[in-house]
Amino acid sequence: MSYCKHIEKLPEPRKSLHKNYHDNHYGFPLHDDNELFGRLIMEINQAGLSWETILKKEDNFRKAYDEFNIQKIANYGEKDRQRLLSDPGIIRNKLKVNAAIVNAQKITELKKEFGSFEKWLEHHHPLSKQDWVKLFKKHFKFTGGEIVGEFLMSIGYLPGAHDEDCEIHTKIIKHNPMWNKQ
């Protein structure tokens, strides 16, 4: 069952939580590097958990990770790492916390060459999901197939976020997602 149809079957308040993400964020192109990185952090943290758990903790993630500021996170040291690992508002997984820090450092390097994380993504578009996964694994930590696929669908680089008969699919087309530029 698609996400679009699944949401309709959820009871409140779960339905409203998912509907807000579905209707206003999922599949829409993102252009802000910090927001792109924030989505990647959230997708990494979702691994092994429900997306609902991550949506409920989004505000906590924003606060804990300095509003997803790439430069600040790239400069995190051991004190920050320990702060994150002891924060009950986020997912306290050492591999996921370390991935956020290492990935911020890598994005900082990529920005020097490409100007921005978004431009790095654009430079490699279009790729198949399989090729995207290989590219992400080459550059980033904790980026398997599901994480990369969902990340790229969620930011408009891969199709499939919404059913074609979903009204949000039509709205996303108006925003000219990258998958529609192939």
Short mmCIF file of N, CA and C in Angstrom, two decimals:
data_model
loop_
_atom_site.label_atom_id
_atom_site.label_comp_id
_atom_site.label_asym_id
_atom_site.label_seq_id
_atom_site.Cartn_x
_atom_site.Cartn_y
_atom_site.Cartn_z
N MET A 1 0.85 -1.18 0.00
CA MET A 1 0.00 0.00 0.00
C MET A 1 0.89 1.24 0.00
N SER A 2 0.57 2.21 -0.82
CA SER A 2 1.36 3.43 -0.91
C SER A 2 1.18 4.29 0.34
N TYR A 3 2.14 5.18 0.53
CA TYR A 3 2.07 6.13 1.65
C TYR A 3 0.80 6.96 1.55
N CYS A 4 0.46 7.39 0.33
CA CYS A 4 -0.73 8.22 0.11
C CYS A 4 -1.99 7.53 0.64
N LYS A 5 -2.13 6.26 0.34
CA LYS A 5 -3.32 5.51 0.76
C LYS A 5 -3.24 5.08 2.23
N HIS A 6 -2.05 4.77 2.68
CA HIS A 6 -1.84 4.33 4.06
C HIS A 6 -2.28 5.41 5.06
N ILE A 7 -1.94 6.64 4.78
CA ILE A 7 -2.26 7.75 5.69
C ILE A 7 -3.76 7.84 5.96
N GLU A 8 -4.54 7.63 4.93
CA GLU A 8 -6.00 7.75 5.07
C GLU A 8 -6.57 6.74 6.06
N LYS A 9 -5.87 5.66 6.28
CA LYS A 9 -6.35 4.60 7.18
C LYS A 9 -5.89 4.79 8.63
N LEU A 10 -5.03 5.76 8.86
CA LEU A 10 -4.49 5.97 10.20
C LEU A 10 -5.49 6.71 11.10
N PRO A 11 -5.50 6.38 12.38
CA PRO A 11 -6.33 7.13 13.33
C PRO A 11 -5.62 8.44 13.72
N GLU A 12 -6.38 9.39 14.19
CA GLU A 12 -5.78 10.61 14.73
C GLU A 12 -5.14 10.29 16.07
N PRO A 13 -4.09 10.98 16.48
CA PRO A 13 -3.40 12.09 15.81
C PRO A 13 -2.33 11.64 14.82
N ARG A 14 -2.16 10.33 14.67
CA ARG A 14 -1.14 9.82 13.74
C ARG A 14 -1.40 10.30 12.32
N LYS A 15 -2.65 10.32 11.91
CA LYS A 15 -3.01 10.73 10.56
C LYS A 15 -2.54 12.16 10.29
N SER A 16 -2.81 13.06 11.20
CA SER A 16 -2.42 14.47 11.01
C SER A 16 -0.91 14.65 10.93
N LEU A 17 -0.18 13.91 11.76
CA LEU A 17 1.28 13.97 11.74
C LEU A 17 1.81 13.58 10.37
N HIS A 18 1.35 12.43 9.87
CA HIS A 18 1.81 11.95 8.56
C HIS A 18 1.28 12.83 7.42
N LYS A 19 0.04 13.28 7.53
CA LYS A 19 -0.56 14.08 6.46
C LYS A 19 0.19 15.39 6.27
N ASN A 20 0.63 16.00 7.36
CA ASN A 20 1.40 17.24 7.24
C ASN A 20 2.69 16.99 6.44
N TYR A 21 3.40 15.91 6.77
CA TYR A 21 4.63 15.59 6.04
C TYR A 21 4.30 15.25 4.58
N HIS A 22 3.32 14.40 4.38
CA HIS A 22 2.90 13.98 3.04
C HIS A 22 2.49 15.17 2.17
N ASP A 23 1.67 16.05 2.72
CA ASP A 23 1.09 17.15 1.93
C ASP A 23 2.03 18.34 1.73
N ASN A 24 3.00 18.51 2.61
CA ASN A 24 3.80 19.74 2.58
C ASN A 24 5.30 19.54 2.40
N HIS A 25 5.78 18.31 2.52
CA HIS A 25 7.23 18.10 2.47
C HIS A 25 7.66 16.96 1.57
N TYR A 26 7.02 15.83 1.67
CA TYR A 26 7.48 14.62 0.99
C TYR A 26 7.40 14.75 -0.53
N GLY A 27 8.55 14.71 -1.17
CA GLY A 27 8.63 14.77 -2.63
C GLY A 27 8.82 16.16 -3.19
N PHE A 28 8.65 17.18 -2.36
CA PHE A 28 8.84 18.55 -2.84
C PHE A 28 10.33 18.85 -2.93
N PRO A 29 10.76 19.54 -3.99
CA PRO A 29 12.17 19.90 -4.10
C PRO A 29 12.62 20.78 -2.93
N LEU A 30 13.81 20.51 -2.45
CA LEU A 30 14.44 21.33 -1.41
C LEU A 30 15.65 22.01 -2.03
N HIS A 31 15.88 23.25 -1.66
CA HIS A 31 17.01 23.99 -2.23
C HIS A 31 17.98 24.51 -1.18
N ASP A 32 17.62 24.42 0.07
CA ASP A 32 18.48 24.87 1.15
C ASP A 32 19.38 23.72 1.60
N ASP A 33 20.68 23.93 1.57
CA ASP A 33 21.61 22.86 1.91
C ASP A 33 21.40 22.31 3.31
N ASN A 34 21.13 23.18 4.28
CA ASN A 34 20.91 22.70 5.64
C ASN A 34 19.66 21.84 5.73
N GLU A 35 18.61 22.22 5.01
CA GLU A 35 17.38 21.41 5.01
C GLU A 35 17.59 20.09 4.28
N LEU A 36 18.37 20.11 3.22
CA LEU A 36 18.71 18.86 2.53
C LEU A 36 19.47 17.94 3.48
N PHE A 37 20.43 18.50 4.17
CA PHE A 37 21.20 17.70 5.12
C PHE A 37 20.32 17.22 6.27
N GLY A 38 19.42 18.07 6.73
CA GLY A 38 18.50 17.67 7.79
C GLY A 38 17.64 16.49 7.37
N ARG A 39 17.19 16.50 6.13
CA ARG A 39 16.38 15.37 5.64
C ARG A 39 17.23 14.10 5.61
N LEU A 40 18.50 14.24 5.21
CA LEU A 40 19.39 13.08 5.20
C LEU A 40 19.59 12.56 6.63
N ILE A 41 19.78 13.44 7.59
CA ILE A 41 19.92 13.03 8.99
C ILE A 41 18.68 12.27 9.44
N MET A 42 17.51 12.79 9.10
CA MET A 42 16.27 12.14 9.51
C MET A 42 16.12 10.77 8.85
N GLU A 43 16.47 10.66 7.58
CA GLU A 43 16.37 9.37 6.90
C GLU A 43 17.35 8.37 7.50
N ILE A 44 18.55 8.81 7.81
CA ILE A 44 19.53 7.92 8.44
C ILE A 44 19.00 7.44 9.79
N ASN A 45 18.42 8.34 10.55
CA ASN A 45 17.92 7.97 11.87
C ASN A 45 16.69 7.09 11.81
N GLN A 46 15.99 7.09 10.70
CA GLN A 46 14.80 6.25 10.55
C GLN A 46 15.17 4.77 10.41
N ALA A 47 16.37 4.49 9.97
CA ALA A 47 16.78 3.09 9.74
C ALA A 47 16.47 2.22 10.95
N GLY A 48 15.67 1.19 10.73
CA GLY A 48 15.31 0.26 11.79
C GLY A 48 14.15 0.73 12.66
N LEU A 49 13.64 1.90 12.38
CA LEU A 49 12.53 2.47 13.15
C LEU A 49 11.40 2.88 12.22
N SER A 50 10.30 3.31 12.77
CA SER A 50 9.20 3.80 11.93
C SER A 50 9.42 5.27 11.58
N TRP A 51 8.92 5.67 10.43
CA TRP A 51 9.01 7.07 10.04
C TRP A 51 8.24 7.94 11.03
N GLU A 52 7.19 7.39 11.59
CA GLU A 52 6.40 8.12 12.57
C GLU A 52 7.25 8.52 13.78
N THR A 53 8.11 7.64 14.22
CA THR A 53 9.00 7.95 15.34
C THR A 53 9.86 9.16 15.01
N ILE A 54 10.37 9.21 13.79
CA ILE A 54 11.23 10.31 13.36
C ILE A 54 10.42 11.59 13.24
N LEU A 55 9.23 11.52 12.65
CA LEU A 55 8.39 12.72 12.53
C LEU A 55 8.07 13.32 13.89
N LYS A 56 7.80 12.46 14.87
CA LYS A 56 7.50 12.95 16.22
C LYS A 56 8.70 13.64 16.85
N LYS A 57 9.89 13.26 16.44
CA LYS A 57 11.11 13.80 17.02
C LYS A 57 11.77 14.89 16.17
N GLU A 58 11.13 15.29 15.09
CA GLU A 58 11.77 16.24 14.17
C GLU A 58 12.21 17.52 14.87
N ASP A 59 11.36 18.11 15.67
CA ASP A 59 11.73 19.35 16.36
C ASP A 59 12.92 19.12 17.28
N ASN A 60 12.95 17.95 17.93
CA ASN A 60 14.08 17.62 18.79
C ASN A 60 15.37 17.48 17.99
N PHE A 61 15.28 16.85 16.81
CA PHE A 61 16.45 16.73 15.94
C PHE A 61 16.96 18.12 15.54
N ARG A 62 16.04 18.99 15.15
CA ARG A 62 16.43 20.35 14.75
C ARG A 62 17.19 21.05 15.87
N LYS A 63 16.65 20.96 17.06
CA LYS A 63 17.28 21.62 18.21
C LYS A 63 18.63 20.98 18.53
N ALA A 64 18.66 19.67 18.60
CA ALA A 64 19.89 18.95 18.97
C ALA A 64 21.00 19.16 17.95
N TYR A 65 20.64 19.24 16.67
CA TYR A 65 21.61 19.38 15.60
C TYR A 65 21.67 20.81 15.04
N ASP A 66 21.52 21.79 15.92
CA ASP A 66 21.69 23.20 15.54
C ASP A 66 20.97 23.57 14.25
N GLU A 67 19.69 23.23 14.19
CA GLU A 67 18.87 23.53 13.00
C GLU A 67 19.47 22.95 11.72
N PHE A 68 20.19 21.85 11.86
CA PHE A 68 20.82 21.13 10.74
C PHE A 68 21.90 21.96 10.04
N ASN A 69 22.50 22.89 10.78
CA ASN A 69 23.55 23.73 10.22
C ASN A 69 24.78 22.87 9.92
N ILE A 70 25.06 22.68 8.65
CA ILE A 70 26.13 21.80 8.21
C ILE A 70 27.47 22.20 8.80
N GLN A 71 27.79 23.47 8.74
CA GLN A 71 29.10 23.92 9.23
C GLN A 71 29.26 23.68 10.72
N LYS A 72 28.23 23.97 11.48
CA LYS A 72 28.31 23.74 12.93
C LYS A 72 28.48 22.25 13.24
N ILE A 73 27.71 21.42 12.56
CA ILE A 73 27.77 19.98 12.80
C ILE A 73 29.14 19.42 12.37
N ALA A 74 29.68 19.93 11.28
CA ALA A 74 31.00 19.49 10.81
C ALA A 74 32.08 19.78 11.85
N ASN A 75 31.85 20.78 12.67
CA ASN A 75 32.83 21.16 13.70
C ASN A 75 32.54 20.54 15.07
N TYR A 76 31.54 19.68 15.16
CA TYR A 76 31.25 19.03 16.43
C TYR A 76 32.45 18.21 16.90
N GLY A 77 32.67 18.28 18.19
CA GLY A 77 33.73 17.49 18.82
C GLY A 77 33.14 16.45 19.75
N GLU A 78 33.98 15.91 20.59
CA GLU A 78 33.55 14.84 21.49
C GLU A 78 32.46 15.29 22.45
N LYS A 79 32.53 16.52 22.91
CA LYS A 79 31.52 17.04 23.83
C LYS A 79 30.14 17.05 23.16
N ASP A 80 30.10 17.47 21.90
CA ASP A 80 28.83 17.46 21.15
C ASP A 80 28.34 16.05 20.91
N ARG A 81 29.25 15.16 20.59
CA ARG A 81 28.91 13.76 20.35
C ARG A 81 28.26 13.17 21.61
N GLN A 82 28.86 13.43 22.77
CA GLN A 82 28.31 12.92 24.03
C GLN A 82 26.96 13.57 24.35
N ARG A 83 26.84 14.86 24.05
CA ARG A 83 25.56 15.56 24.25
C ARG A 83 24.46 14.89 23.43
N LEU A 84 24.74 14.59 22.18
CA LEU A 84 23.75 13.94 21.31
C LEU A 84 23.42 12.53 21.80
N LEU A 85 24.43 11.81 22.21
CA LEU A 85 24.21 10.43 22.67
C LEU A 85 23.44 10.36 23.98
N SER A 86 23.36 11.47 24.69
CA SER A 86 22.61 11.47 25.95
C SER A 86 21.29 12.23 25.83
N ASP A 87 20.94 12.67 24.63
CA ASP A 87 19.71 13.44 24.41
C ASP A 87 18.53 12.49 24.18
N PRO A 88 17.60 12.40 25.14
CA PRO A 88 16.47 11.48 24.98
C PRO A 88 15.46 11.92 23.91
N GLY A 89 15.60 13.13 23.39
CA GLY A 89 14.67 13.63 22.38
C GLY A 89 14.98 13.16 20.97
N ILE A 90 16.16 12.57 20.79
CA ILE A 90 16.55 12.10 19.46
C ILE A 90 16.87 10.60 19.54
N ILE A 91 17.34 10.04 18.45
CA ILE A 91 17.75 8.64 18.42
C ILE A 91 19.21 8.60 18.90
N ARG A 92 19.43 7.93 19.98
CA ARG A 92 20.77 7.90 20.60
C ARG A 92 21.54 6.66 20.14
N ASN A 93 21.93 6.70 18.90
CA ASN A 93 22.66 5.59 18.30
C ASN A 93 24.02 6.12 17.85
N LYS A 94 25.06 5.54 18.38
CA LYS A 94 26.42 6.03 18.11
C LYS A 94 26.74 6.07 16.61
N LEU A 95 26.36 5.03 15.89
CA LEU A 95 26.65 5.00 14.45
C LEU A 95 25.92 6.12 13.71
N LYS A 96 24.69 6.40 14.10
CA LYS A 96 23.90 7.44 13.44
C LYS A 96 24.40 8.83 13.80
N VAL A 97 24.77 9.03 15.05
CA VAL A 97 25.33 10.32 15.48
C VAL A 97 26.66 10.56 14.77
N ASN A 98 27.52 9.56 14.75
CA ASN A 98 28.80 9.69 14.06
C ASN A 98 28.61 9.95 12.57
N ALA A 99 27.63 9.30 11.97
CA ALA A 99 27.36 9.51 10.54
C ALA A 99 26.97 10.96 10.27
N ALA A 100 26.15 11.54 11.13
CA ALA A 100 25.74 12.93 10.94
C ALA A 100 26.96 13.86 10.93
N ILE A 101 27.87 13.64 11.86
CA ILE A 101 29.06 14.49 11.95
C ILE A 101 29.99 14.28 10.76
N VAL A 102 30.29 13.04 10.45
CA VAL A 102 31.18 12.73 9.31
C VAL A 102 30.55 13.21 8.00
N ASN A 103 29.26 13.02 7.84
CA ASN A 103 28.59 13.44 6.60
C ASN A 103 28.59 14.96 6.47
N ALA A 104 28.45 15.67 7.58
CA ALA A 104 28.53 17.14 7.52
C ALA A 104 29.93 17.57 7.08
N GLN A 105 30.93 16.89 7.58
CA GLN A 105 32.31 17.20 7.17
C GLN A 105 32.49 16.93 5.68
N LYS A 106 31.93 15.84 5.20
CA LYS A 106 32.06 15.51 3.77
C LYS A 106 31.31 16.53 2.91
N ILE A 107 30.12 16.93 3.35
CA ILE A 107 29.37 17.93 2.58
C ILE A 107 30.15 19.24 2.54
N THR A 108 30.81 19.58 3.63
CA THR A 108 31.63 20.80 3.66
C THR A 108 32.72 20.72 2.59
N GLU A 109 33.33 19.55 2.44
CA GLU A 109 34.34 19.35 1.39
C GLU A 109 33.71 19.46 0.00
N LEU A 110 32.56 18.83 -0.19
CA LEU A 110 31.89 18.86 -1.49
C LEU A 110 31.48 20.28 -1.87
N LYS A 111 31.09 21.07 -0.87
CA LYS A 111 30.69 22.46 -1.12
C LYS A 111 31.86 23.28 -1.66
N LYS A 112 33.07 22.95 -1.24
CA LYS A 112 34.25 23.67 -1.74
C LYS A 112 34.42 23.42 -3.23
N GLU A 113 34.12 22.22 -3.67
CA GLU A 113 34.28 21.87 -5.09
C GLU A 113 33.07 22.26 -5.93
N PHE A 114 31.85 22.06 -5.39
CA PHE A 114 30.64 22.25 -6.19
C PHE A 114 29.85 23.51 -5.84
N GLY A 115 30.17 24.15 -4.74
CA GLY A 115 29.46 25.37 -4.33
C GLY A 115 28.37 25.11 -3.31
N SER A 116 27.73 23.95 -3.39
CA SER A 116 26.66 23.62 -2.45
C SER A 116 26.38 22.12 -2.53
N PHE A 117 25.70 21.62 -1.51
CA PHE A 117 25.25 20.22 -1.51
C PHE A 117 24.25 20.03 -2.65
N GLU A 118 23.35 21.00 -2.82
CA GLU A 118 22.36 20.91 -3.89
C GLU A 118 23.04 20.83 -5.26
N LYS A 119 24.07 21.64 -5.48
CA LYS A 119 24.76 21.61 -6.78
C LYS A 119 25.49 20.29 -6.99
N TRP A 120 25.98 19.68 -5.90
CA TRP A 120 26.59 18.36 -6.01
C TRP A 120 25.54 17.34 -6.46
N LEU A 121 24.36 17.40 -5.86
CA LEU A 121 23.26 16.52 -6.26
C LEU A 121 22.90 16.76 -7.73
N GLU A 122 22.75 18.02 -8.11
CA GLU A 122 22.39 18.37 -9.49
C GLU A 122 23.45 17.88 -10.47
N HIS A 123 24.70 17.99 -10.09
CA HIS A 123 25.81 17.58 -10.95
C HIS A 123 25.71 16.09 -11.33
N HIS A 124 25.20 15.29 -10.42
CA HIS A 124 25.12 13.85 -10.65
C HIS A 124 23.78 13.39 -11.22
N HIS A 125 22.83 14.29 -11.31
CA HIS A 125 21.51 13.93 -11.83
C HIS A 125 21.55 13.88 -13.35
N PRO A 126 20.85 12.95 -13.99
CA PRO A 126 20.07 11.87 -13.41
C PRO A 126 20.90 10.60 -13.27
N LEU A 127 20.64 9.89 -12.22
CA LEU A 127 21.22 8.57 -12.00
C LEU A 127 20.10 7.61 -11.62
N SER A 128 20.35 6.34 -11.85
CA SER A 128 19.41 5.33 -11.36
C SER A 128 19.55 5.27 -9.85
N LYS A 129 18.57 4.70 -9.18
CA LYS A 129 18.67 4.55 -7.73
C LYS A 129 19.94 3.77 -7.37
N GLN A 130 20.21 2.71 -8.10
CA GLN A 130 21.39 1.89 -7.84
C GLN A 130 22.67 2.71 -7.93
N ASP A 131 22.77 3.57 -8.94
CA ASP A 131 23.96 4.40 -9.09
C ASP A 131 24.03 5.49 -8.01
N TRP A 132 22.89 6.02 -7.62
CA TRP A 132 22.86 6.98 -6.51
C TRP A 132 23.39 6.31 -5.24
N VAL A 133 22.95 5.10 -4.98
CA VAL A 133 23.38 4.39 -3.78
C VAL A 133 24.89 4.20 -3.80
N LYS A 134 25.44 3.79 -4.92
CA LYS A 134 26.90 3.63 -5.04
C LYS A 134 27.61 4.95 -4.76
N LEU A 135 27.09 6.03 -5.33
CA LEU A 135 27.70 7.35 -5.13
C LEU A 135 27.65 7.77 -3.67
N PHE A 136 26.50 7.59 -3.04
CA PHE A 136 26.37 7.96 -1.63
C PHE A 136 27.27 7.11 -0.75
N LYS A 137 27.34 5.82 -1.03
CA LYS A 137 28.20 4.94 -0.22
C LYS A 137 29.67 5.33 -0.37
N LYS A 138 30.03 5.84 -1.52
CA LYS A 138 31.40 6.27 -1.77
C LYS A 138 31.74 7.51 -0.93
N HIS A 139 30.76 8.38 -0.73
CA HIS A 139 31.02 9.66 -0.07
C HIS A 139 30.54 9.77 1.38
N PHE A 140 29.51 9.03 1.74
CA PHE A 140 28.87 9.24 3.03
C PHE A 140 28.80 7.96 3.87
N LYS A 141 28.56 8.15 5.15
CA LYS A 141 28.38 7.04 6.09
C LYS A 141 26.90 6.75 6.30
N PHE A 142 26.59 5.48 6.55
CA PHE A 142 25.24 5.03 6.91
C PHE A 142 24.22 5.38 5.82
N THR A 143 24.58 5.11 4.57
CA THR A 143 23.71 5.45 3.44
C THR A 143 23.48 4.24 2.55
N GLY A 144 22.66 3.32 3.04
CA GLY A 144 22.28 2.15 2.26
C GLY A 144 21.16 2.47 1.28
N GLY A 145 20.72 1.45 0.60
CA GLY A 145 19.72 1.61 -0.46
C GLY A 145 18.42 2.25 -0.02
N GLU A 146 17.85 1.80 1.09
CA GLU A 146 16.58 2.37 1.55
C GLU A 146 16.74 3.83 1.95
N ILE A 147 17.81 4.13 2.67
CA ILE A 147 18.05 5.50 3.13
C ILE A 147 18.23 6.43 1.93
N VAL A 148 19.08 6.05 1.01
CA VAL A 148 19.35 6.90 -0.16
C VAL A 148 18.09 7.04 -1.02
N GLY A 149 17.40 5.93 -1.25
CA GLY A 149 16.18 5.99 -2.06
C GLY A 149 15.12 6.90 -1.46
N GLU A 150 14.87 6.74 -0.17
CA GLU A 150 13.86 7.59 0.49
C GLU A 150 14.31 9.04 0.54
N PHE A 151 15.59 9.28 0.81
CA PHE A 151 16.11 10.65 0.82
C PHE A 151 15.86 11.31 -0.54
N LEU A 152 16.26 10.63 -1.60
CA LEU A 152 16.13 11.21 -2.94
C LEU A 152 14.67 11.37 -3.38
N MET A 153 13.81 10.43 -3.00
CA MET A 153 12.38 10.59 -3.30
C MET A 153 11.82 11.78 -2.51
N SER A 154 12.25 11.89 -1.27
CA SER A 154 11.68 12.93 -0.40
C SER A 154 12.06 14.34 -0.83
N ILE A 155 13.15 14.48 -1.60
CA ILE A 155 13.58 15.81 -2.05
C ILE A 155 13.36 16.03 -3.54
N GLY A 156 12.67 15.11 -4.20
CA GLY A 156 12.30 15.30 -5.59
C GLY A 156 13.31 14.83 -6.63
N TYR A 157 14.28 14.02 -6.23
CA TYR A 157 15.27 13.54 -7.20
C TYR A 157 14.90 12.20 -7.81
N LEU A 158 14.11 11.42 -7.11
CA LEU A 158 13.62 10.16 -7.66
C LEU A 158 12.09 10.18 -7.61
N PRO A 159 11.43 9.63 -8.63
CA PRO A 159 9.97 9.59 -8.62
C PRO A 159 9.46 8.55 -7.62
N GLY A 160 8.17 8.62 -7.33
CA GLY A 160 7.54 7.59 -6.53
C GLY A 160 7.08 8.02 -5.15
N ALA A 161 7.30 9.26 -4.79
CA ALA A 161 6.87 9.70 -3.46
C ALA A 161 5.36 9.61 -3.32
N HIS A 162 4.65 9.90 -4.40
CA HIS A 162 3.18 9.93 -4.36
C HIS A 162 2.58 9.13 -5.51
N ASP A 163 1.40 8.60 -5.27
CA ASP A 163 0.65 7.97 -6.35
C ASP A 163 0.33 9.03 -7.39
N GLU A 164 0.26 8.64 -8.65
CA GLU A 164 -0.03 9.61 -9.70
C GLU A 164 -1.41 10.23 -9.56
N ASP A 165 -2.35 9.54 -8.93
CA ASP A 165 -3.69 10.10 -8.74
C ASP A 165 -3.81 10.89 -7.43
N CYS A 166 -2.72 11.05 -6.71
CA CYS A 166 -2.70 11.83 -5.47
C CYS A 166 -2.64 13.32 -5.83
N GLU A 167 -3.46 14.13 -5.19
CA GLU A 167 -3.48 15.56 -5.51
C GLU A 167 -2.13 16.23 -5.21
N ILE A 168 -1.36 15.69 -4.29
CA ILE A 168 -0.05 16.25 -3.96
C ILE A 168 0.93 15.99 -5.10
N HIS A 169 0.80 14.88 -5.78
CA HIS A 169 1.64 14.58 -6.94
C HIS A 169 1.53 15.72 -7.96
N THR A 170 0.31 16.19 -8.21
CA THR A 170 0.09 17.29 -9.15
C THR A 170 0.75 18.57 -8.66
N LYS A 171 0.67 18.84 -7.36
CA LYS A 171 1.32 20.03 -6.79
C LYS A 171 2.83 19.95 -6.95
N ILE A 172 3.38 18.78 -6.73
CA ILE A 172 4.83 18.60 -6.84
C ILE A 172 5.30 18.83 -8.27
N ILE A 173 4.54 18.36 -9.24
CA ILE A 173 4.89 18.56 -10.65
C ILE A 173 5.05 20.06 -10.94
N LYS A 174 4.21 20.88 -10.35
CA LYS A 174 4.28 22.34 -10.55
C LYS A 174 5.58 22.93 -10.00
N HIS A 175 6.22 22.22 -9.06
CA HIS A 175 7.49 22.67 -8.49
C HIS A 175 8.69 22.14 -9.28
N ASN A 176 8.41 21.44 -10.37
CA ASN A 176 9.43 20.94 -11.28
C ASN A 176 10.54 20.14 -10.58
N PRO A 177 10.17 19.01 -9.99
CA PRO A 177 11.18 18.19 -9.31
C PRO A 177 12.21 17.66 -10.30
N MET A 178 13.38 17.35 -9.81
CA MET A 178 14.45 16.87 -10.67
C MET A 178 14.07 15.62 -11.44
N TRP A 179 13.32 14.71 -10.83
CA TRP A 179 12.96 13.48 -11.54
C TRP A 179 12.11 13.78 -12.77
N ASN A 180 11.46 14.92 -12.80
CA ASN A 180 10.61 15.28 -13.93
C ASN A 180 11.43 15.97 -15.03
N LYS A 181 12.70 16.23 -14.79
CA LYS A 181 13.57 16.90 -15.76
C LYS A 181 14.42 15.92 -16.56
N GLN A 182 14.21 14.61 -16.34
CA GLN A 182 15.02 13.62 -17.04
C GLN A 182 14.71 13.68 -18.49
#
